[in-house]
Short mmCIF file of C-alpha atoms and ligand atoms in Angstrom, two decimals:
data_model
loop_
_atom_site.label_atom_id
_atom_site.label_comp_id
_atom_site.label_asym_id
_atom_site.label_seq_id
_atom_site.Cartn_x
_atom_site.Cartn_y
_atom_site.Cartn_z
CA UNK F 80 74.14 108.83 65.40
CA UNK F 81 75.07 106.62 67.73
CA UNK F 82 78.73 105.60 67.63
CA UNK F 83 79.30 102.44 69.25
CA UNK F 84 78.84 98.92 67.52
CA UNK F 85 76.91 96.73 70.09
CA UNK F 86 73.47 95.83 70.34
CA UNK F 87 71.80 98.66 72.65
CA UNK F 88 68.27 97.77 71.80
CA UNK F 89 69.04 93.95 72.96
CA UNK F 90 70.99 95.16 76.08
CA UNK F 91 67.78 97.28 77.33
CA UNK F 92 65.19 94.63 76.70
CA UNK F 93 67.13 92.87 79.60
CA UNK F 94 66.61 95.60 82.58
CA UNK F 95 62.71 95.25 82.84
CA UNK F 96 62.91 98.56 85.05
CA UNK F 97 63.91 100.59 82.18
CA UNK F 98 60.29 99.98 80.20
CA UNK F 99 58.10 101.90 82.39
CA UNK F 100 56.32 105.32 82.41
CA UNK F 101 57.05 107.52 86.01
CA UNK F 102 54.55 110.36 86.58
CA UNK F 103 53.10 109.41 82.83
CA UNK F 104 56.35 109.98 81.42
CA UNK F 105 59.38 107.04 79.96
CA UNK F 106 61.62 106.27 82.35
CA UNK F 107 65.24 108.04 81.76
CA UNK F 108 67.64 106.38 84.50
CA UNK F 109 70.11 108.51 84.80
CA UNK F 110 70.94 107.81 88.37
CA UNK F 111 73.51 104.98 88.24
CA UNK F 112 76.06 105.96 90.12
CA UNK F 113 73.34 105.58 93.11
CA UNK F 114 72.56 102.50 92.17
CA UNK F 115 72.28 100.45 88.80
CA UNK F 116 69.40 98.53 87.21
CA UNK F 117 69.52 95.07 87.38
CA UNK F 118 69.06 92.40 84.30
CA UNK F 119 66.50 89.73 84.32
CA UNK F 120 69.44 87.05 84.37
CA UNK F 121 70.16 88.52 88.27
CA UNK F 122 66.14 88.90 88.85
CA UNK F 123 65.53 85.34 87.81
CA UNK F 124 68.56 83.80 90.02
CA UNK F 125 67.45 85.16 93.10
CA UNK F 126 63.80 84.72 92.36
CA UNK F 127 65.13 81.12 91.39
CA UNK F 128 67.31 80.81 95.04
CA UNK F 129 64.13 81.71 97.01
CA UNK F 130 62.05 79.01 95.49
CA UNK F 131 64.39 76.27 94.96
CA UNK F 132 67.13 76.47 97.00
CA UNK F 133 67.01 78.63 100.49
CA UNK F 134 68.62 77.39 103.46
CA UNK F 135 71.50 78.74 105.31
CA UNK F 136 74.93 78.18 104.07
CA UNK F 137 78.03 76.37 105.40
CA UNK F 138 75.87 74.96 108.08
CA UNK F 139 73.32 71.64 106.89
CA UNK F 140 74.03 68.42 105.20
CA UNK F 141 70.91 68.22 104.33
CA UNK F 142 70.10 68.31 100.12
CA UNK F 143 68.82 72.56 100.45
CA UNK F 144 72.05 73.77 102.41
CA UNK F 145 74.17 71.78 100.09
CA UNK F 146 72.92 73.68 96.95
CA UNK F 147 72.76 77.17 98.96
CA UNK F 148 76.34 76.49 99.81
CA UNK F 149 77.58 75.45 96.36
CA UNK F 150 75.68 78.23 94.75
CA UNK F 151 77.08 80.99 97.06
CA UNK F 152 80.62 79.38 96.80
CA UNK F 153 80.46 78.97 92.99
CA UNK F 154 79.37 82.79 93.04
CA UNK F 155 82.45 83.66 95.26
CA UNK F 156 85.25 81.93 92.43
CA UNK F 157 83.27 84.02 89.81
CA UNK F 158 84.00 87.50 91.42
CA UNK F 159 87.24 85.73 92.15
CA UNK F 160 88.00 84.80 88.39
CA UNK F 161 86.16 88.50 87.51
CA UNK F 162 88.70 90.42 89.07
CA UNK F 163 91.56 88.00 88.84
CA UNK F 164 92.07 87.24 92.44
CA UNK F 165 94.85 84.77 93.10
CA UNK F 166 92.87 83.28 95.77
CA UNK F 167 88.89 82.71 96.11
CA UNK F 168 89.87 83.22 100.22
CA UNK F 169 90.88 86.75 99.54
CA UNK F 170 87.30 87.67 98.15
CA UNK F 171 85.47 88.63 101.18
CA UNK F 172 81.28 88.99 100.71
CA UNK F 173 80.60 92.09 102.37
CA UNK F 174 77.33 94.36 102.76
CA UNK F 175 79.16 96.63 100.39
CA UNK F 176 81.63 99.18 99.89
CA UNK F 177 80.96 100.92 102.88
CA UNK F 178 81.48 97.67 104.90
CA UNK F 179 84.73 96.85 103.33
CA UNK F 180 86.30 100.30 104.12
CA UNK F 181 84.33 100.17 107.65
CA UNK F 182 85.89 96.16 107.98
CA UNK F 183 89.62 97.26 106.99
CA UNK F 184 89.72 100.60 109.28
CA UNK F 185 88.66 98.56 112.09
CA UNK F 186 90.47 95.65 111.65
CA UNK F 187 94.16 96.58 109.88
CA UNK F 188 93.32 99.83 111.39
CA UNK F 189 93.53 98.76 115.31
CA UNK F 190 95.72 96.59 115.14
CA UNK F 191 98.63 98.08 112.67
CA UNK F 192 98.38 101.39 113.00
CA UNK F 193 99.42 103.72 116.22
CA UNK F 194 98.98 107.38 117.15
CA UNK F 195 100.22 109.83 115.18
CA UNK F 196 100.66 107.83 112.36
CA UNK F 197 99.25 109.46 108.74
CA UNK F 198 96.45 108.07 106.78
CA UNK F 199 96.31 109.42 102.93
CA UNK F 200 92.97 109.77 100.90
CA UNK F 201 92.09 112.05 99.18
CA UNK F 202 89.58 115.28 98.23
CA UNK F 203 87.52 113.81 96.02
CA UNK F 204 86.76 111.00 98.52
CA UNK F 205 83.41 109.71 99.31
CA UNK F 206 81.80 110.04 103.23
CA UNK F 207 82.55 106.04 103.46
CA UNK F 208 86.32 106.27 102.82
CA UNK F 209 86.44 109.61 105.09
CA UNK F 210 84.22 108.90 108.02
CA UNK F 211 85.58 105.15 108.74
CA UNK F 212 89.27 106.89 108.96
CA UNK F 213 88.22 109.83 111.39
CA UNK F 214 86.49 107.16 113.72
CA UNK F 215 89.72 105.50 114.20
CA UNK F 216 91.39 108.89 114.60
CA UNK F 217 89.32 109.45 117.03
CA UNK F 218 89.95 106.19 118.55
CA UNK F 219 93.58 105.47 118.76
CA UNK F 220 95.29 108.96 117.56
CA UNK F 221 95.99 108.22 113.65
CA UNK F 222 96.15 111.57 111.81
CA UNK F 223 94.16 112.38 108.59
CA UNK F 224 95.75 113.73 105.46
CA UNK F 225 94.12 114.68 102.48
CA UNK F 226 95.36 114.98 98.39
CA UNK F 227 94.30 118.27 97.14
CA UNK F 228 92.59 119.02 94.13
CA UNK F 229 92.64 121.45 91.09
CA UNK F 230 89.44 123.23 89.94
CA UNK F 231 88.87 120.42 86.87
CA UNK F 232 88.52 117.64 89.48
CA UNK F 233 92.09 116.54 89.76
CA UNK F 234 94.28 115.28 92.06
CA UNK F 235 97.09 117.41 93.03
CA UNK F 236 100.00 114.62 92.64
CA UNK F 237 102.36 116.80 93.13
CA UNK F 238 100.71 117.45 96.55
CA UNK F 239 100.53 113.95 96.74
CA UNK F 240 104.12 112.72 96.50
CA UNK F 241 105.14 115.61 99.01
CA UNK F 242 102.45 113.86 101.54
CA UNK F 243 103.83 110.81 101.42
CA UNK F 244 106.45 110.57 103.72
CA UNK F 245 107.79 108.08 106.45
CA UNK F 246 105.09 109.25 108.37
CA UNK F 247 102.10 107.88 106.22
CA UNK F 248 101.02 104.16 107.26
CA UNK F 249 98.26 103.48 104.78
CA UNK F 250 96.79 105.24 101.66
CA UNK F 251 92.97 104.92 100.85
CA UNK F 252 91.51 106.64 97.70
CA UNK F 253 88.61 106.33 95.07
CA UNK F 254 89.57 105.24 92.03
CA UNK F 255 86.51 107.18 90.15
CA UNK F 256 84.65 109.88 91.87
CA UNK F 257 81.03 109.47 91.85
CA UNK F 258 80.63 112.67 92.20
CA UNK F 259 83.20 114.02 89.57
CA UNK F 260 83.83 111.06 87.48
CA UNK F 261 87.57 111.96 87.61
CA UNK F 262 89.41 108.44 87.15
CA UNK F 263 92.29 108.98 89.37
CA UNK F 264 95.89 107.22 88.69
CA UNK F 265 96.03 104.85 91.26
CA UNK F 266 98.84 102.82 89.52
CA UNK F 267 100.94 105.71 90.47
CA UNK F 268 99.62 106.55 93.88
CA UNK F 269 100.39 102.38 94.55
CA UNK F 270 103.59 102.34 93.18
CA UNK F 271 104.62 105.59 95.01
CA UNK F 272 102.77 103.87 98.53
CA UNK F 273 104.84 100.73 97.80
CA UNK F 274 107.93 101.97 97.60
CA UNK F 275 107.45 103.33 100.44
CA UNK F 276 105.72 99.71 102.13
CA UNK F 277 102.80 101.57 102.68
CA UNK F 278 99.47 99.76 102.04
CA UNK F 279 96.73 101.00 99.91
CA UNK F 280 93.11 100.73 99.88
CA UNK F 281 90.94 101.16 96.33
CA UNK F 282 87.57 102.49 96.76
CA UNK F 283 86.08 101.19 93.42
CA UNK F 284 82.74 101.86 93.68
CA UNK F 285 82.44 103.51 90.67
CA UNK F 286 84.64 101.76 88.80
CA UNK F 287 82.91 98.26 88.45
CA UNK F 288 80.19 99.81 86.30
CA UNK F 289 82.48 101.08 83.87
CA UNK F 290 85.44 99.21 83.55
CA UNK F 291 86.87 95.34 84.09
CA UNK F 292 89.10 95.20 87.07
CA UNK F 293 92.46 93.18 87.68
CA UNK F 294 93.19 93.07 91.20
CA UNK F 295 96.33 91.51 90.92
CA UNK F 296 97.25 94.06 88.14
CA UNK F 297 96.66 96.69 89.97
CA UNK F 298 97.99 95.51 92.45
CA UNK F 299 96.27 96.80 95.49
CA UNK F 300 96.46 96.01 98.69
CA UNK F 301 92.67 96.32 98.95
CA UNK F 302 89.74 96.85 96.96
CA UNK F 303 86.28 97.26 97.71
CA UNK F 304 83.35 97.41 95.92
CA UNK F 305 79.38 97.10 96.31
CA UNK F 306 76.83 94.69 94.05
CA UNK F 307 74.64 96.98 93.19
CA UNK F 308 76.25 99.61 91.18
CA UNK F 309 77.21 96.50 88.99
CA UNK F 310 74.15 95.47 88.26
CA UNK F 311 73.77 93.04 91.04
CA UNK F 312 71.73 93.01 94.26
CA UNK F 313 71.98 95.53 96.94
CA UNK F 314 73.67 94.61 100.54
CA UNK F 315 76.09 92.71 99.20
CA UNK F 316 79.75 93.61 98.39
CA UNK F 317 83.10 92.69 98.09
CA UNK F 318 86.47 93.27 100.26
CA UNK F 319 89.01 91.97 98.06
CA UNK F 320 92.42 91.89 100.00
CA UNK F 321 96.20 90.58 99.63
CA UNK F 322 96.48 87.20 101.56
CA UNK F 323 99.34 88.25 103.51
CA UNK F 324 97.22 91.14 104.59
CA UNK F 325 93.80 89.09 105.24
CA UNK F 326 95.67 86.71 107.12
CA UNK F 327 97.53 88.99 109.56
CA UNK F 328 94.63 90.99 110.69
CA UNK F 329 92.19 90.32 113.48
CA UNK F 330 88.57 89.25 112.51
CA UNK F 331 86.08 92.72 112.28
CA UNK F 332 82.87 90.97 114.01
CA UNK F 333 82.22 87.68 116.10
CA UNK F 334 79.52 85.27 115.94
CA UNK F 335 78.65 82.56 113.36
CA UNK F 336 80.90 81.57 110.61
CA UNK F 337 84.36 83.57 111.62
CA UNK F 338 84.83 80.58 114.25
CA UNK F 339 86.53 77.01 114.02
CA UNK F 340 85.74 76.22 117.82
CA UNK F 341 84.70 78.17 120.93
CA UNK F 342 84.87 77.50 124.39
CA UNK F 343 84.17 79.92 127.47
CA UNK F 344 88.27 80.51 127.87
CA UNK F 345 88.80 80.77 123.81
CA UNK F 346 88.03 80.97 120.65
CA UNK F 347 89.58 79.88 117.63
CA UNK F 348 88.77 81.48 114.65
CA UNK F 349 88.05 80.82 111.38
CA UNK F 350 89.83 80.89 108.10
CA UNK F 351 90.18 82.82 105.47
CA UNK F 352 87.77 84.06 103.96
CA UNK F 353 85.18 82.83 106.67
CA UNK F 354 87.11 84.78 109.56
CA UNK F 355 85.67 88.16 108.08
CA UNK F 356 81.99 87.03 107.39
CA UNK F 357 80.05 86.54 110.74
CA UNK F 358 76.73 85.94 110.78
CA UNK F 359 74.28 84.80 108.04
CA UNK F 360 75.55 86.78 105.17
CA UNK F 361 72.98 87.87 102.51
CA UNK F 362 73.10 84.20 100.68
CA UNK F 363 70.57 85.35 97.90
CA UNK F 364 72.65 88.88 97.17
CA UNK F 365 75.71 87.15 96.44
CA UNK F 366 74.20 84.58 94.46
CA UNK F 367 72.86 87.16 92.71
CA UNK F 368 76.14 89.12 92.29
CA UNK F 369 77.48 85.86 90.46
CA UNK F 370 74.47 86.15 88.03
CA UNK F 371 75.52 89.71 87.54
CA UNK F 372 79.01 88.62 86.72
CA UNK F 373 78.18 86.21 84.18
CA UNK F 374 75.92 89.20 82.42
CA UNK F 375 79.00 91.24 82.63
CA UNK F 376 81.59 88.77 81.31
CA UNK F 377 78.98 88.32 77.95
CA UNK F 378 79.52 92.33 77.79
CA UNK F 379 81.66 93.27 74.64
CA UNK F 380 83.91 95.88 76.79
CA UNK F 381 85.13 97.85 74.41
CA UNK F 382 81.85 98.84 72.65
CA UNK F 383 80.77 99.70 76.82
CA UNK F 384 83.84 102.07 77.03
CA UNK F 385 83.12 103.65 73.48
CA UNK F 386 79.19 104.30 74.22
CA UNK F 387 79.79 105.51 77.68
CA UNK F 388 82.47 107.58 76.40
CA UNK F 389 79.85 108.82 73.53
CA UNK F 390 77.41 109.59 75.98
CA UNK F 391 79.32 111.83 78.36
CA UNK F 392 80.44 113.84 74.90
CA UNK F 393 77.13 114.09 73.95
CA UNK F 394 75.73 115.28 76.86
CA UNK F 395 78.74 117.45 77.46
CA UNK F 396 78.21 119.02 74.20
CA UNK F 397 74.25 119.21 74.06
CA UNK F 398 74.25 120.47 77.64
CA UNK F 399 76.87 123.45 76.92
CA UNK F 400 75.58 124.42 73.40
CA UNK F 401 71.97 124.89 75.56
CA UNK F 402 72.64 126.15 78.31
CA UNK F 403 74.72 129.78 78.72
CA UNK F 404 74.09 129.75 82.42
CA UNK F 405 75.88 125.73 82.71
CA UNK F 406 78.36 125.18 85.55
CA UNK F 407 80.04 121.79 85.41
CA UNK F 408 81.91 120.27 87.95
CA UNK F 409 84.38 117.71 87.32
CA UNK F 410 86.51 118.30 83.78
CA UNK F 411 89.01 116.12 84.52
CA UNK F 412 91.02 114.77 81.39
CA UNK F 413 90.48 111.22 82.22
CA UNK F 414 86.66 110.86 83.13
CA UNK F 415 83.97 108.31 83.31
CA UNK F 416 80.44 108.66 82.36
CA UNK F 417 79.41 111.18 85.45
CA UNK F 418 77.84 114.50 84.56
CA UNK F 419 78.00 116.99 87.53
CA UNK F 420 76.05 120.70 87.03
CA UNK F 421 74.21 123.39 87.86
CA UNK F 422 72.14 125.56 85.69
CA UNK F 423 72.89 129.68 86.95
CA UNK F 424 71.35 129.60 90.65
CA UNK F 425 68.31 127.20 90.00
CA UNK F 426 68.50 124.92 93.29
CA UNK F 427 69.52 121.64 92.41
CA UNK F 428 66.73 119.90 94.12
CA UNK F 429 64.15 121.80 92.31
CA UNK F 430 65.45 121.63 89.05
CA UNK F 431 65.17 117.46 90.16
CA UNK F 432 61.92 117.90 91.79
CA UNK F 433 60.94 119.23 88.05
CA UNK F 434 62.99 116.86 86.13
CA UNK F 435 61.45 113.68 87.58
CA UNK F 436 57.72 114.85 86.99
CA UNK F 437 59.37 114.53 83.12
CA UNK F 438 60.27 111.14 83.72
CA UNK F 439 63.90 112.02 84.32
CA UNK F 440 66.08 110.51 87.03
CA UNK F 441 68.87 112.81 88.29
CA UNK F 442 70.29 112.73 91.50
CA UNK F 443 70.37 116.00 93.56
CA UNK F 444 72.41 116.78 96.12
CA UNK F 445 75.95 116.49 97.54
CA UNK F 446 76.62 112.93 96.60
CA UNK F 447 77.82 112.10 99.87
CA UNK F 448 80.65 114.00 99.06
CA UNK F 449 80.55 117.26 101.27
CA UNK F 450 84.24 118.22 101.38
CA UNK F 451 83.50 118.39 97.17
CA UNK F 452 80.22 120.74 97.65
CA UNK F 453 82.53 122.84 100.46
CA UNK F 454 85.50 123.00 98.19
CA UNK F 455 83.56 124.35 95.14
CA UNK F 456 81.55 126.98 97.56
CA UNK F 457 78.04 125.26 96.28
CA UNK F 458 75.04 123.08 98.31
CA UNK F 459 74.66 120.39 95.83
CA UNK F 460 74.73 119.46 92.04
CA UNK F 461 72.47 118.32 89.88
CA UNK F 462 73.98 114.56 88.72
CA UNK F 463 73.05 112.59 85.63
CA UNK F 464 75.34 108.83 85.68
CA UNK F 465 75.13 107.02 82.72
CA UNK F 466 75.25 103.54 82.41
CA UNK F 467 75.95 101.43 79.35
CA UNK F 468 72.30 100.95 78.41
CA UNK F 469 71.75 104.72 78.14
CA UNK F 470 71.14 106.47 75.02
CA UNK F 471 71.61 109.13 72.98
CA UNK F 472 67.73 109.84 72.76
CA UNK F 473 67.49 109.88 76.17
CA UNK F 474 70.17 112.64 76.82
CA UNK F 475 67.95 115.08 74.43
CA UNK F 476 64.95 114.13 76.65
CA UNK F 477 66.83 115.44 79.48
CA UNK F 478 68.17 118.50 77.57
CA UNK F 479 64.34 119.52 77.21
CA UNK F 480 63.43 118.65 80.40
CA UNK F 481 66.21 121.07 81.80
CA UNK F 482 64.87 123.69 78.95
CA UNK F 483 61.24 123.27 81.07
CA UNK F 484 62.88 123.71 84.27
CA UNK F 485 64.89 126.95 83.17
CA UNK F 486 61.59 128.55 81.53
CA UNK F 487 60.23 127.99 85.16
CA UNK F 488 62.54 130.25 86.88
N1 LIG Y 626 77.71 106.34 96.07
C1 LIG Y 626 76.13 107.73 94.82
O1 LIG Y 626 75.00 108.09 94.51
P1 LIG Y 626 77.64 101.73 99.34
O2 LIG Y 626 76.56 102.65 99.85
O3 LIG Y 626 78.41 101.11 100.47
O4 LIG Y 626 77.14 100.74 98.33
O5 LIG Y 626 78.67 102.65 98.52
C2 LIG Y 626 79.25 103.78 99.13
C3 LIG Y 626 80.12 104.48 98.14
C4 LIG Y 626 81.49 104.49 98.34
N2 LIG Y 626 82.32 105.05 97.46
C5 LIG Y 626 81.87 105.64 96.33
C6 LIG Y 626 82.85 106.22 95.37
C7 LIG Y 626 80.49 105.69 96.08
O6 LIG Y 626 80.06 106.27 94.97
C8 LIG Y 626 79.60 105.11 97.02
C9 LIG Y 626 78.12 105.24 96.82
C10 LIG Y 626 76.31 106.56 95.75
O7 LIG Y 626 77.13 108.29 94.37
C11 LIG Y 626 75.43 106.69 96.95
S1 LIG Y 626 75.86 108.07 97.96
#
């Protein structure tokens, strides 16, 4: 029985992807954490923006750029109000989480931080908030130094606090590992990184889908996140930073929209937050991701936390009482709705291969997360991500897929 109080059957009629057959088979989306599916409300308002209202923003005065520029600027004090910015200027649109990490290595990166000076993150981190850091390495000397983990998915704090030291200038980690689903305790690794006046970057990803966010709370230096794991378009994000940070730091790219004037000798550049967002941004993916904040803020988010956190006991329990041969990876105590295996040495990519001509969507692979697969001595996982408009029902359906897949080898 399902233990949670809201309305699942009314949440599902509004993701139109979820009512299909693949390979002859219902559709069981269990790959989330790659990217979510999105609600009609989001479908219809960029459907909506290409017939009505496209034109380029910030740039007309004619009646169309008007309404594309209100409509991308209202969606801008929604993600602002969302995740209780202080400031609408410190939301920066982005192409995503990648971009925002990419944007603050390059930008804070260059131009605050010298050789030999340490950069934290963390084991558990994803390629986006490793690779970023190592280019700059490479570029002007900074040093690399990563939080261990234990064998349940958890940070090492211990290791942590004895890593911080004068020596570390900024401190970037995921808040939930996509790959894991460990929720890590940032308030502690930014209080520790304060006190010390170091800066710290949130990778939250993977925590949008899950949970409401409070920047200011929190209390972050940065935080970075992509539209599409929450439901909203894909290539467009958001590179929420501190004012006093945003303003101090050099613009990432040039061109259209990061200016106020330019001449051949100089250019003078933009403000906040139009000094980070050259270019024609993707005007229809953050209106969108303002449609997908509305859908979220008529959520009841408690009855989200209490299914998701019935689903990933459920599928704990189903998959250990099934199957003897079941490695999971990621047991941390404080966990969001990730499921990481592998079933005795059945290649993870087969037993996907198998599992989607049953209509089942796992992801296979390493996650982007290759320092995870390397530390657990293993190529890839097998990964079911649940979102809030899973179901119990559908968990079985992947149990007895996974029974058909172990019968086959
Ligand atoms: N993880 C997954 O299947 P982008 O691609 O920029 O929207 O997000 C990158 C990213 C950064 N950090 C974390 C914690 C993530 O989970 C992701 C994306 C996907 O797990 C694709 S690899």
């Amino acid at each position: 029985m399902q233990t949670t109080a809201f309305n699942i059957a009314a949440i599902r009629e509004q993701f139109p992807t979820l009512h299909q057959k693949v390979h002859g088979q219902p559709l069981v989306y269990f790959d989330n954490g790659a990217t979510s599916q999105k609600p009609l409300a989001v479908i219809e308002r960029i459907n909506h923006y290409y017939r009505k209202e496209n034109a380029n923003i910030h740039r007309g005065v004619h009646y169309l750029s008007q309404l594309a520029t209100d409509a991308y600027e209202e969606a801008r004090k929604k993600i602002t109000r969302y995740i209780n910015a202080a400031h609408a200027y410190e939301v920066i649109f982005t192409k995503g989480t990648t971009d925002g990490i990419n944007l603050v290595a390059q930008s804070y990166g260059r131009a605050f931080l010298k050789a030999g000076d340490e950069i934290l993150i963390s084991a558990m981190e994803h390629h986006a908030n490793i690779v970023p850091w190592q280019m700059l390495c490479e570029q002007i000397g900074t040093v690399l130094k990563v939080i261990p983990m234990s064998d349940k998915g958890e940070l090492d704090m211990e290791a942590f606090h004895a890593l911080l030291t004068e020596k570390t200038k900024f401190v970037s980690v995921v808040h939930i590992s996509n790959t894991l689903g460990t929720i890590n305790p940032i308030e502690e690794i930014i209080e520790a990184a304060h006190a010390r006046n170091v800066p710290v970057l949130i990778d939250g990803a993977q925590t949008v889908p899950h949970q409401r966010v409070d920047v200011q709370a929190m209390d972050a230096d940065f935080f970075v996140f992509s539209g599409h794991k929450m439901f909203g378009p894909t290539g467009v994000g958001i590179l929420y930073g501190k004012e006093e940070y945003l303003n101090a730091m050099p613009p990432y790219q040039g061109g259209g929209d990061m200016i106020k004037t330019v001449s051949f000798e100089k250019t003078v550049y933009n403000d906040l937050p139009h000094k980070f967002e050259a270019g024609t941004p993707h005007i229809a993916g953050g209106i969108g991701l303002g449609a997908a904040v509305d859908f979220l803020l008529g959520l009841d988010w408690e009855g989200v936390h209490a299914h998701e956190t019935d689903l990933l006991s459920y599928a704990t329990s189903r998959m250990k009482e099934t199957f003897p041969q079941l490695r999971i990876f990621g047991e941390a105590e404080n966990k969001a709705s990730v499921l990481s295996f592998l079933l005795g040495d059945i290649h993870p990519y087969d037993a996907g291969t198998i599992a989607d001509r049953l209509g089942i969507a796992l992801r296979t692979g390493h996650h982007c997360t290759q320092p995870i697969m390397t530390r657990f001595a293993i190529p890839g996982t097998m990964r079911a991500s649940f979102a809030f408009y899973n179901t119990r029902e559908e968990i079985d359906r992947m149990v007895k897929a996974l029974e058909r897949v172990v019968g086959m080898f």
